[in-house]
Amino acid sequence: MLSRRDTLRGGLALGATALAPAAGFNALAADTVMRLYWWGTPTRTERTLGAARLFEAANAGVKINGEVGGADYWSKLTTMIAGGNAPDIYQLEPGRFPDYSRRGATRPLDEYLGKIIRTDRLSPGVLALGTLDGKVTGMPLSLNAFALLYHAEVFKEAGIAPPTAKTTWDQFAKLCVDLTKAMGKKNVWAVGNCSRYMQTFQSWLLQRGKLIFTPEGRPGFDAKDGAEWFAYWDALAKAGGCANAEVQALDKANVDSNQMARGNAVMTLSYSNLLAAYQAVAKAPLDITSLPVQSESTPSGLFYRPGLHWSIASTAKSPELAARFIDFFINDVEAGKVLGVERGAPVNLDVMAAIAPTIDPLERKVLDYLKAIEGRVVPYPPPYPLGTSEFDERSFRSIADKVAFGQLSPTKAGEQLLADALRIIKP
C-alpha cells in the first residue's frame, strides 16, 4: 500500500543530486521509429515533444512520432488497439488504466525495472500506483490529487469568501447560489454541474467511508448513495447555483469542454495538476483548494494518485526502446526541466530537486497544495475492475444527464446506477 506521507515527502523533496542519462542508448538499431500517443492541452503537447526531441538527440537514428488526441482519444485508442495498430507507448489515466491492462493491451514492465527503467530515485510507493494483479503495467508519470479550482478575483469582486478546506458540501451549495446571484451574468454560474464526474463521486463516497468499487471488484455503494449524489447536484441546479442541463451536456470530460474553461462557470472540481491548463485559458488569476467535505470531522476523500501513466503496447515492435524512453521521460533531469509539473509533481526525487528553483508561482501553488493536504489524505483506492470505462461513459454520465434534463429522478437514478454497475462491471 502506498505510504502517503513518504510519497509526498519524497515526491516534493528539494535536495538531491541529478541523475545522468542511462548508458547504452545509442546502441539501438538505427532508423527506428516509435509512436507516442497522448491527450492534453497545447502546453502539454509542447512539453512532451520537447522531451521527445531530447531523447532523439541522445539516440542517433531514433525518431519519435508524436500523436495527440482530443475528445475522441479513447475511441481512437480502442480502434487502433483492435486493429492491431496501437501506438508503441500511450498515455492512460488511473480510472482507465486497469481496463486496458486487464484486456491485455499493455506490456508488463517488470523485466525492465531496475535495469532499463531506473527505480532507485523514484518516490517511495510510486511503482505501487502502476501495479495491477501483481505486475507493473503502467509507469506513473507524476503525483497529483483532486482539487477545487476557482477564479480568485470573482470572489473578491462579489465580496464573498472563497471555499476552504473546511467548507462543507451544504456550505458550498449556499456559496454557489450566492455567488451566481452576485455575478448576475447570463449563462455564468458559480460552478459547472459536476454530477457526471465519476472520480468526484468516488471522493464523495470516501468521505462517507465507502468505496466506489471494492478490492474484489464489486460496487461499494448502494442505490441510496447514488440517489444522494444526483439529488445534491439536481437541487443545486434548480437553485441556480450550477450550470443548466444544456451547458452540462457539452462537457466532454476534458479541459477544453469544461464549463469553467468555456466561461460558463468560475469554479470546477478537477485535478491539481490541471491548474496550469485552466489558467492558460482564463483571463484572471486562478487559485486552488480542496474539495468540500461532509463535515470537519469526516475524511477528506482526498488521496495522492498517479497523474497519468505511460504504458507500452503489448504489440510494440521495440519494447526495449519504449522502456528506455519511459526511463528518460521520468528520470532524465533535462527532460524533467522541459516537462515541469504540467502533469503533476515529478516522481523522480532528483528531477523534482532540479526543477524546484525554476517553477513559476502557479506551479508552486500546485506543489504547495499537495503539501498542504499531506495530513488529510486517505489510502489510494483499489484499482478499478474491468468494465469501469464502459460504466463511466455509458452509464454514469448518461444517468447524470438524464437527471439534469428531468428525465430521471435522483431516486431512480441511484437505482439504475447500481443496476448498471452490477451488469457492466466484471470482477
XYZ file of C-alpha atoms in Angstrom:
427
model
C 0.000 0.000 0.000
C 1.275 3.437 -0.855
C 2.610 5.381 2.121
C 1.010 8.747 1.626
C 3.422 10.621 3.913
C 6.543 9.040 2.400
C 5.258 9.607 -1.118
C 4.672 13.300 -0.620
C 7.893 13.868 1.273
C 9.748 12.023 -1.457
C 7.888 13.496 -4.406
C 8.324 17.044 -3.186
C 11.803 16.677 -1.761
C 14.039 19.561 -2.790
C 17.536 18.302 -2.121
C 19.308 15.604 -4.141
C 21.846 15.036 -6.864
C 20.977 14.873 -10.548
C 20.868 11.633 -12.482
C 22.882 11.118 -15.624
C 21.153 9.546 -18.648
C 21.352 5.781 -18.712
C 24.170 4.394 -20.805
C 23.660 2.354 -23.925
C 21.000 4.441 -25.687
C 22.991 4.742 -28.890
C 23.376 1.006 -29.221
C 19.821 0.767 -30.506
C 19.118 -0.014 -34.143
C 19.337 2.963 -36.481
C 16.318 4.489 -38.161
C 13.890 3.223 -35.540
C 10.513 4.946 -35.468
C 8.385 4.827 -32.340
C 4.836 6.167 -31.931
C 3.834 8.098 -28.835
C 0.152 8.889 -28.182
C -1.316 11.206 -25.546
C -4.017 13.800 -24.961
C -3.820 17.210 -23.373
C -3.537 20.934 -23.879
C -1.167 22.643 -26.339
C 1.187 23.249 -23.406
C 1.342 19.520 -22.666
C 1.985 18.808 -26.324
C 4.827 21.338 -26.474
C 6.459 19.940 -23.347
C 6.017 16.298 -24.384
C 7.504 16.906 -27.824
C 10.347 18.827 -26.207
C 11.254 15.809 -24.089
C 10.909 13.553 -27.155
C 13.358 15.736 -29.108
C 15.890 15.444 -26.279
C 15.526 11.655 -26.387
C 16.097 11.664 -30.145
C 19.213 13.789 -29.708
C 20.601 11.238 -27.241
C 19.737 8.291 -29.501
C 21.028 8.552 -33.050
C 18.663 7.033 -35.593
C 15.623 7.069 -33.323
C 12.540 9.026 -34.349
C 9.577 9.672 -32.039
C 6.327 10.321 -33.876
C 4.003 12.165 -31.526
C 0.245 11.815 -31.930
C -2.155 13.957 -29.903
C -5.766 13.005 -29.240
C -8.688 15.157 -28.198
C -12.211 14.344 -27.042
C -12.058 11.237 -29.264
C -8.845 9.984 -27.660
C -10.323 6.849 -26.105
C -12.382 5.789 -29.112
C -9.348 6.231 -31.372
C -7.091 4.321 -28.987
C -9.572 1.462 -28.742
C -9.886 1.344 -32.536
C -6.123 1.308 -33.016
C -5.674 -1.482 -30.485
C -8.488 -3.547 -32.018
C -6.974 -3.053 -35.483
C -3.506 -4.129 -34.412
C -2.165 -0.616 -34.929
C -1.626 0.504 -31.343
C 0.939 3.229 -30.587
C 4.133 1.857 -29.053
C 3.572 3.963 -25.938
C 0.309 5.569 -24.948
C -0.977 7.668 -22.094
C -3.572 6.298 -19.686
C -5.324 7.865 -16.738
C -5.802 5.959 -13.469
C -9.512 5.310 -13.974
C -8.984 3.572 -17.308
C -5.559 2.069 -16.724
C -6.875 -1.189 -15.171
C -9.290 -1.774 -18.058
C -6.592 -1.619 -20.719
C -4.144 -3.686 -18.702
C -6.644 -6.419 -17.886
C -7.649 -6.665 -21.525
C -4.052 -7.495 -22.429
C -3.375 -4.241 -24.238
C -0.342 -3.277 -22.146
C 3.012 -4.963 -21.692
C 4.278 -5.628 -18.142
C 7.305 -3.507 -17.298
C 8.732 -5.755 -14.572
C 11.575 -7.170 -16.703
C 12.831 -3.629 -17.351
C 12.567 -2.261 -13.812
C 15.926 -1.627 -12.173
C 17.666 -2.456 -15.455
C 16.442 -0.204 -18.248
C 13.922 1.772 -16.204
C 15.809 3.076 -13.177
C 13.795 2.959 -9.973
C 16.308 3.832 -7.233
C 15.406 7.549 -7.145
C 11.646 7.243 -7.520
C 9.418 8.486 -4.729
C 8.525 5.697 -2.267
C 5.394 3.830 -3.272
C 5.257 5.107 -6.863
C 5.512 1.700 -8.513
C 2.524 0.515 -6.478
C 0.432 3.096 -8.339
C 1.187 1.312 -11.608
C 0.816 -2.225 -10.290
C -2.157 -4.357 -11.241
C -2.662 -8.006 -10.356
C 0.933 -8.260 -9.183
C 2.559 -6.733 -12.274
C 3.672 -3.198 -13.106
C 1.836 -2.480 -16.354
C 1.982 1.313 -16.300
C 4.604 3.816 -15.208
C 3.179 6.677 -13.134
C 4.392 9.975 -14.555
C 3.508 12.257 -11.684
C 1.625 12.683 -8.429
C -1.471 14.819 -8.030
C -4.750 14.959 -6.121
C -8.321 16.109 -6.548
C -8.852 19.797 -6.019
C -11.258 22.684 -6.390
C -10.012 25.338 -8.833
C -11.513 28.822 -8.836
C -11.295 32.398 -10.136
C -9.925 34.284 -7.139
C -10.863 37.781 -8.347
C -14.513 36.878 -8.858
C -14.885 36.187 -5.153
C -13.193 39.494 -4.270
C -15.491 41.423 -6.591
C -18.548 39.681 -5.134
C -17.430 40.213 -1.548
C -17.767 36.502 -0.844
C -15.074 34.393 0.836
C -13.836 31.544 -1.396
C -14.196 27.920 -0.258
C -11.574 26.443 2.055
C -10.519 23.004 3.242
C -13.220 23.250 5.923
C -16.109 24.112 3.598
C -18.874 21.504 3.789
C -20.998 20.417 0.841
C -24.001 22.240 2.310
C -21.974 25.418 2.724
C -20.609 25.011 -0.769
C -24.131 24.822 -2.209
C -25.139 28.056 -0.486
C -21.923 29.718 -1.606
C -22.605 28.691 -5.216
C -26.115 30.119 -5.190
C -24.958 33.378 -3.567
C -22.030 33.789 -5.929
C -24.103 33.137 -9.042
C -26.607 35.781 -7.950
C -23.804 38.241 -7.098
C -22.232 37.851 -10.554
C -25.586 38.342 -12.285
C -24.362 37.196 -15.695
C -26.396 35.185 -18.172
C -25.184 31.604 -18.596
C -22.456 32.040 -15.966
C -22.734 30.026 -12.762
C -20.542 29.566 -9.730
C -19.670 26.006 -10.751
C -20.372 23.546 -13.530
C -22.704 20.647 -12.874
C -20.229 18.018 -11.687
C -22.746 15.221 -11.239
C -21.299 13.360 -14.235
C -17.771 13.161 -12.743
C -17.360 9.595 -11.525
C -13.994 10.403 -9.963
C -15.576 13.081 -7.777
C -18.332 10.653 -6.799
C -15.550 8.370 -5.625
C -14.250 11.090 -3.277
C -17.821 11.767 -2.131
C -18.058 8.083 -1.152
C -14.647 8.034 0.530
C -15.819 10.883 2.741
C -18.568 8.527 3.877
C -16.237 5.592 4.478
C -17.196 3.791 1.272
C -15.528 2.795 -1.998
C -16.962 3.094 -5.468
C -15.608 -0.431 -6.117
C -14.306 -2.902 -3.555
C -10.955 -4.711 -3.888
C -12.972 -7.668 -5.195
C -14.424 -5.551 -7.999
C -17.941 -5.226 -6.597
C -19.858 -1.956 -6.220
C -19.005 -0.407 -2.864
C -22.008 1.916 -2.971
C -25.741 1.352 -2.806
C -28.685 2.949 -4.592
C -29.146 5.481 -1.793
C -25.584 6.762 -2.241
C -26.184 7.334 -5.922
C -29.526 8.998 -5.261
C -27.973 11.410 -2.748
C -25.203 12.317 -5.185
C -27.550 13.114 -8.048
C -30.023 14.834 -5.722
C -27.314 17.208 -4.495
C -26.470 18.460 -7.969
C -30.091 18.443 -9.105
C -31.065 20.669 -6.178
C -28.089 22.951 -6.799
C -29.024 23.332 -10.474
C -32.654 24.104 -9.617
C -31.480 26.712 -7.101
C -29.375 28.358 -9.804
C -26.010 27.519 -8.281
C -24.580 25.331 -11.045
C -24.805 25.095 -14.821
C -28.026 24.014 -16.503
C -28.546 20.760 -18.364
C -27.844 22.146 -21.831
C -24.450 23.505 -20.789
C -23.627 20.421 -18.726
C -24.199 18.136 -21.714
C -21.442 19.932 -23.661
C -18.827 18.749 -21.175
C -16.746 16.018 -22.816
C -14.594 15.312 -19.752
C -11.592 17.337 -20.909
C -10.254 20.807 -20.156
C -11.375 22.461 -23.382
C -15.026 21.484 -22.955
C -15.172 22.003 -19.204
C -17.731 24.549 -18.080
C -15.106 26.736 -16.398
C -12.836 26.682 -19.438
C -15.745 27.734 -21.655
C -16.581 30.653 -19.384
C -19.854 29.205 -18.049
C -18.503 28.718 -14.515
C -15.893 30.209 -12.191
C -15.113 27.011 -10.268
C -14.533 23.394 -11.197
C -13.751 20.128 -9.402
C -10.681 18.758 -11.127
C -7.094 17.592 -10.575
C -4.364 19.713 -9.018
C -2.012 19.466 -11.999
C -4.650 20.939 -14.321
C -4.454 24.333 -12.637
C -1.956 25.462 -15.286
C -4.156 24.187 -18.121
C -7.171 26.116 -16.849
C -5.052 29.191 -16.171
C -3.912 29.143 -19.794
C -7.479 29.810 -20.962
C -8.521 32.038 -18.054
C -8.453 35.826 -18.195
C -7.786 36.285 -14.467
C -5.722 34.518 -11.764
C -6.886 31.122 -10.554
C -6.398 29.575 -7.152
C -6.680 26.094 -5.680
C -8.154 24.453 -2.593
C -9.549 21.047 -1.646
C -12.962 19.524 -2.246
C -15.904 20.295 0.039
C -16.274 17.834 2.922
C -19.212 16.147 4.611
C -18.162 17.732 7.910
C -14.961 18.948 9.508
C -14.604 15.680 11.424
C -15.103 13.271 8.494
C -12.473 12.066 5.979
C -11.441 14.475 3.218
C -11.935 11.975 0.386
C -8.560 13.101 -0.990
C -5.702 10.795 -1.903
C -2.458 11.028 -3.800
C -2.818 9.473 -7.198
C -0.727 8.943 -10.315
C -1.401 11.927 -12.540
C -1.106 9.706 -15.613
C 0.618 6.541 -16.799
C 2.754 5.652 -19.775
C 2.052 2.092 -20.871
C 3.819 0.080 -23.541
C 1.522 -1.617 -26.022
C 1.600 -5.403 -25.917
C 2.195 -5.245 -29.684
C 5.102 -2.756 -29.553
C 7.796 -3.721 -32.068
C 10.659 -2.370 -29.922
C 9.547 -2.736 -26.309
C 13.092 -2.247 -25.013
C 13.323 1.093 -26.816
C 9.927 2.038 -25.411
C 11.189 1.177 -21.922
C 14.254 3.367 -22.488
C 12.026 6.250 -23.487
C 9.947 5.861 -20.331
C 13.127 5.813 -18.266
C 14.300 9.009 -19.966
C 10.931 10.681 -19.537
C 10.754 10.148 -15.774
C 14.437 10.050 -14.769
C 16.350 12.477 -17.007
C 16.816 15.865 -15.359
C 16.914 17.837 -18.616
C 13.696 16.174 -19.755
C 12.226 16.992 -16.356
C 13.069 20.656 -16.797
C 11.155 20.686 -20.073
C 8.169 18.801 -18.651
C 7.900 20.797 -15.411
C 4.860 19.955 -13.269
C 2.256 20.140 -16.052
C 1.289 16.509 -15.431
C 1.799 16.852 -11.683
C 4.740 16.567 -9.284
C 7.561 14.520 -10.889
C 8.006 11.038 -9.467
C 11.817 11.225 -9.525
C 13.356 12.873 -6.453
C 16.307 14.333 -8.333
C 14.153 15.751 -11.092
C 11.945 17.417 -8.502
C 15.003 18.892 -6.809
C 16.342 20.203 -10.111
C 13.164 21.925 -11.257
C 12.056 23.289 -7.866
C 14.011 26.567 -8.165
C 12.727 27.186 -11.693
C 8.999 26.615 -11.374
C 6.713 29.602 -11.681
C 4.299 30.863 -8.989
C 1.364 28.966 -10.496
C 3.246 25.673 -10.419
C 4.318 26.479 -6.858
C 0.630 26.697 -5.913
C 0.170 23.112 -7.066
C 3.105 21.808 -5.044
C 2.044 23.818 -2.001
C -1.448 22.334 -2.286
C -0.096 18.779 -2.400
C 1.969 19.513 0.670
C -0.964 21.152 2.481
C -3.196 18.068 2.233
C -0.498 15.672 3.465
C -2.162 15.049 6.806
C -5.648 14.688 5.319
C -5.247 12.149 2.514
C -6.699 8.658 2.701
C -5.121 5.485 1.236
C -5.129 5.089 -2.530
C -8.338 3.240 -3.528
C -8.205 -0.252 -5.068
C -7.714 -0.458 -8.858
C -10.909 -0.193 -10.844
C -12.316 -3.509 -12.107
C -12.779 -4.490 -15.739
C -15.645 -2.613 -17.352
C -15.198 0.629 -15.404
C -14.548 2.705 -18.522
C -17.793 1.491 -20.100
C -19.653 2.107 -16.860
C -18.309 5.662 -16.662
C -19.053 6.585 -20.279
C -22.308 4.760 -20.949
C -23.936 4.714 -17.539
C -22.639 7.289 -15.075
C -22.522 10.272 -17.425
C -25.720 9.283 -19.176
C -27.651 8.972 -15.915
C -26.329 12.337 -14.719
C -27.531 13.994 -17.918
C -30.956 12.358 -17.671
C -31.377 13.713 -14.136
C -30.316 17.169 -15.288
C -32.874 17.141 -18.113
C -35.627 15.946 -15.785
C -35.901 12.559 -17.481
C -34.990 10.611 -14.348
C -35.499 11.291 -10.645
C -32.467 11.104 -8.343
C -34.001 8.084 -6.613
C -34.461 6.201 -9.882
C -31.023 7.369 -10.976
C -29.435 5.803 -7.905
C -31.234 2.531 -8.548
C -30.192 2.477 -12.198
C -26.592 3.339 -11.347
C -26.283 0.343 -9.037
C -28.058 -1.952 -11.510
C -25.734 -0.832 -14.315
C -22.666 -1.367 -12.131
C -23.762 -4.918 -11.324
C -24.428 -5.569 -15.015
C -21.362 -3.941 -16.589
C -18.552 -4.434 -14.083
C -16.683 -7.712 -14.328
C -14.951 -8.650 -11.026
